[in-house]
């Protein structure tokens, strides 16, 4: 099972929307994952056991695991490309 960190500025509004969209994506591709929802300041505390970071804004720090900005999950513009990036990190065979 994969672990995904989903973060936004406060860890509430936009991250909740991203989590909903991400859950739908994972379900449609039969990928089991644990999702950790947090604010940007809490990301570092979860990276040791996570596979991917998905955020609503660009990060100012680089982490040892991949990160994807998923503002398209909020706007709808470029969502398919973001979904492909996420799936590529979670399941390279897709």
PDB file of C-alpha atoms in Angstrom:
ATOM      1  CA  UNK A   1       0.000   0.000   0.000  1.00  0.00           C
ATOM      2  CA  UNK A   2       1.224   3.476  -0.885  1.00  0.00           C
ATOM      3  CA  UNK A   3       1.159   6.486   1.431  1.00  0.00           C
ATOM      4  CA  UNK A   4       0.324   9.910   0.035  1.00  0.00           C
ATOM      5  CA  UNK A   5       0.665  13.226   1.851  1.00  0.00           C
ATOM      6  CA  UNK A   6      -1.921  15.805   0.772  1.00  0.00           C
ATOM      7  CA  UNK A   7      -1.194  19.314   2.005  1.00  0.00           C
ATOM      8  CA  UNK A   8      -2.413  22.873   1.643  1.00  0.00           C
ATOM      9  CA  UNK A   9      -1.773  26.092   3.540  1.00  0.00           C
ATOM     10  CA  UNK A  10      -4.027  25.319   6.494  1.00  0.00           C
ATOM     11  CA  UNK A  11      -4.591  21.603   5.929  1.00  0.00           C
ATOM     12  CA  UNK A  12      -8.351  21.999   5.650  1.00  0.00           C
ATOM     13  CA  UNK A  13     -10.153  23.433   2.622  1.00  0.00           C
ATOM     14  CA  UNK A  14      -8.222  22.816  -0.585  1.00  0.00           C
ATOM     15  CA  UNK A  15      -6.528  19.687   0.717  1.00  0.00           C
ATOM     16  CA  UNK A  16      -9.975  18.212   1.435  1.00  0.00           C
ATOM     17  CA  UNK A  17     -11.001  18.824  -2.168  1.00  0.00           C
ATOM     18  CA  UNK A  18      -7.754  17.250  -3.403  1.00  0.00           C
ATOM     19  CA  UNK A  19      -8.274  14.234  -1.116  1.00  0.00           C
ATOM     20  CA  UNK A  20     -11.767  13.706  -2.567  1.00  0.00           C
ATOM     21  CA  UNK A  21     -10.475  13.846  -6.156  1.00  0.00           C
ATOM     22  CA  UNK A  22      -7.494  11.668  -5.274  1.00  0.00           C
ATOM     23  CA  UNK A  23      -9.708   9.035  -3.637  1.00  0.00           C
ATOM     24  CA  UNK A  24     -11.818   8.854  -6.813  1.00  0.00           C
ATOM     25  CA  UNK A  25      -8.707   8.489  -8.955  1.00  0.00           C
ATOM     26  CA  UNK A  26      -7.254   5.768  -6.755  1.00  0.00           C
ATOM     27  CA  UNK A  27     -10.535   3.871  -6.625  1.00  0.00           C
ATOM     28  CA  UNK A  28     -10.973   3.955 -10.401  1.00  0.00           C
ATOM     29  CA  UNK A  29      -7.476   2.490 -10.838  1.00  0.00           C
ATOM     30  CA  UNK A  30      -7.814   0.033  -7.932  1.00  0.00           C
ATOM     31  CA  UNK A  31      -4.836   1.482  -6.070  1.00  0.00           C
ATOM     32  CA  UNK A  32      -4.840   1.104  -2.298  1.00  0.00           C
ATOM     33  CA  UNK A  33      -3.284   4.054  -0.507  1.00  0.00           C
ATOM     34  CA  UNK A  34      -3.217   5.694   2.873  1.00  0.00           C
ATOM     35  CA  UNK A  35      -3.752   9.453   2.626  1.00  0.00           C
ATOM     36  CA  UNK A  36      -2.332  11.812   5.231  1.00  0.00           C
ATOM     37  CA  UNK A  37      -3.976  15.246   5.121  1.00  0.00           C
ATOM     38  CA  UNK A  38      -1.998  18.078   6.695  1.00  0.00           C
ATOM     39  CA  UNK A  39      -0.818  21.659   6.326  1.00  0.00           C
ATOM     40  CA  UNK A  40       2.413  22.619   4.560  1.00  0.00           C
ATOM     41  CA  UNK A  41       4.357  22.925   7.810  1.00  0.00           C
ATOM     42  CA  UNK A  42       3.559  19.334   8.770  1.00  0.00           C
ATOM     43  CA  UNK A  43       4.799  17.672   5.572  1.00  0.00           C
ATOM     44  CA  UNK A  44       8.325  17.022   6.785  1.00  0.00           C
ATOM     45  CA  UNK A  45       7.089  15.001   9.747  1.00  0.00           C
ATOM     46  CA  UNK A  46       5.408  12.497   7.407  1.00  0.00           C
ATOM     47  CA  UNK A  47       7.954  12.115   4.601  1.00  0.00           C
ATOM     48  CA  UNK A  48       9.887   9.230   6.189  1.00  0.00           C
ATOM     49  CA  UNK A  49       7.091   6.778   5.442  1.00  0.00           C
ATOM     50  CA  UNK A  50       5.342   8.406   2.463  1.00  0.00           C
ATOM     51  CA  UNK A  51       5.663   7.714  -1.260  1.00  0.00           C
ATOM     52  CA  UNK A  52       4.292  10.961  -2.698  1.00  0.00           C
ATOM     53  CA  UNK A  53       3.395  14.522  -1.725  1.00  0.00           C
ATOM     54  CA  UNK A  54       0.404  16.194  -3.407  1.00  0.00           C
ATOM     55  CA  UNK A  55      -0.129  19.876  -2.649  1.00  0.00           C
ATOM     56  CA  UNK A  56      -2.363  22.762  -3.618  1.00  0.00           C
ATOM     57  CA  UNK A  57       0.622  25.095  -4.002  1.00  0.00           C
ATOM     58  CA  UNK A  58       4.252  24.978  -5.016  1.00  0.00           C
ATOM     59  CA  UNK A  59       6.603  23.886  -2.248  1.00  0.00           C
ATOM     60  CA  UNK A  60       9.558  26.078  -1.254  1.00  0.00           C
ATOM     61  CA  UNK A  61      11.489  23.050  -0.046  1.00  0.00           C
ATOM     62  CA  UNK A  62      12.653  19.887  -1.787  1.00  0.00           C
ATOM     63  CA  UNK A  63      11.941  16.568  -0.122  1.00  0.00           C
ATOM     64  CA  UNK A  64      13.422  13.139  -0.778  1.00  0.00           C
ATOM     65  CA  UNK A  65      10.110  11.905  -2.199  1.00  0.00           C
ATOM     66  CA  UNK A  66       8.365  13.225  -5.317  1.00  0.00           C
ATOM     67  CA  UNK A  67       5.873  16.059  -5.030  1.00  0.00           C
ATOM     68  CA  UNK A  68       3.113  17.142  -7.380  1.00  0.00           C
ATOM     69  CA  UNK A  69       1.189  20.403  -7.355  1.00  0.00           C
ATOM     70  CA  UNK A  70      -2.463  19.503  -7.929  1.00  0.00           C
ATOM     71  CA  UNK A  71      -4.116  22.897  -8.306  1.00  0.00           C
ATOM     72  CA  UNK A  72      -5.785  21.366 -11.379  1.00  0.00           C
ATOM     73  CA  UNK A  73      -7.923  19.291  -9.012  1.00  0.00           C
ATOM     74  CA  UNK A  74      -9.386  22.596  -7.837  1.00  0.00           C
ATOM     75  CA  UNK A  75      -9.605  24.438 -11.179  1.00  0.00           C
ATOM     76  CA  UNK A  76     -10.264  21.461 -13.453  1.00  0.00           C
ATOM     77  CA  UNK A  77      -7.690  22.778 -15.925  1.00  0.00           C
ATOM     78  CA  UNK A  78      -5.009  20.185 -16.671  1.00  0.00           C
ATOM     79  CA  UNK A  79      -6.513  17.612 -14.339  1.00  0.00           C
ATOM     80  CA  UNK A  80      -5.821  14.665 -16.667  1.00  0.00           C
ATOM     81  CA  UNK A  81      -2.123  15.533 -16.802  1.00  0.00           C
ATOM     82  CA  UNK A  82      -1.953  15.768 -13.004  1.00  0.00           C
ATOM     83  CA  UNK A  83      -3.746  12.440 -12.681  1.00  0.00           C
ATOM     84  CA  UNK A  84      -1.238  10.838 -15.080  1.00  0.00           C
ATOM     85  CA  UNK A  85       1.674  12.188 -13.031  1.00  0.00           C
ATOM     86  CA  UNK A  86       0.194  10.834  -9.807  1.00  0.00           C
ATOM     87  CA  UNK A  87      -0.541   7.431 -11.330  1.00  0.00           C
ATOM     88  CA  UNK A  88       2.957   7.285 -12.785  1.00  0.00           C
ATOM     89  CA  UNK A  89       4.483   7.746  -9.340  1.00  0.00           C
ATOM     90  CA  UNK A  90       2.162   5.270  -7.639  1.00  0.00           C
ATOM     91  CA  UNK A  91       1.992   2.594 -10.308  1.00  0.00           C
ATOM     92  CA  UNK A  92       4.640   2.875 -13.037  1.00  0.00           C
ATOM     93  CA  UNK A  93       2.909   0.155 -15.118  1.00  0.00           C
ATOM     94  CA  UNK A  94      -0.050   2.464 -15.868  1.00  0.00           C
TER      95      UNK A  94
END
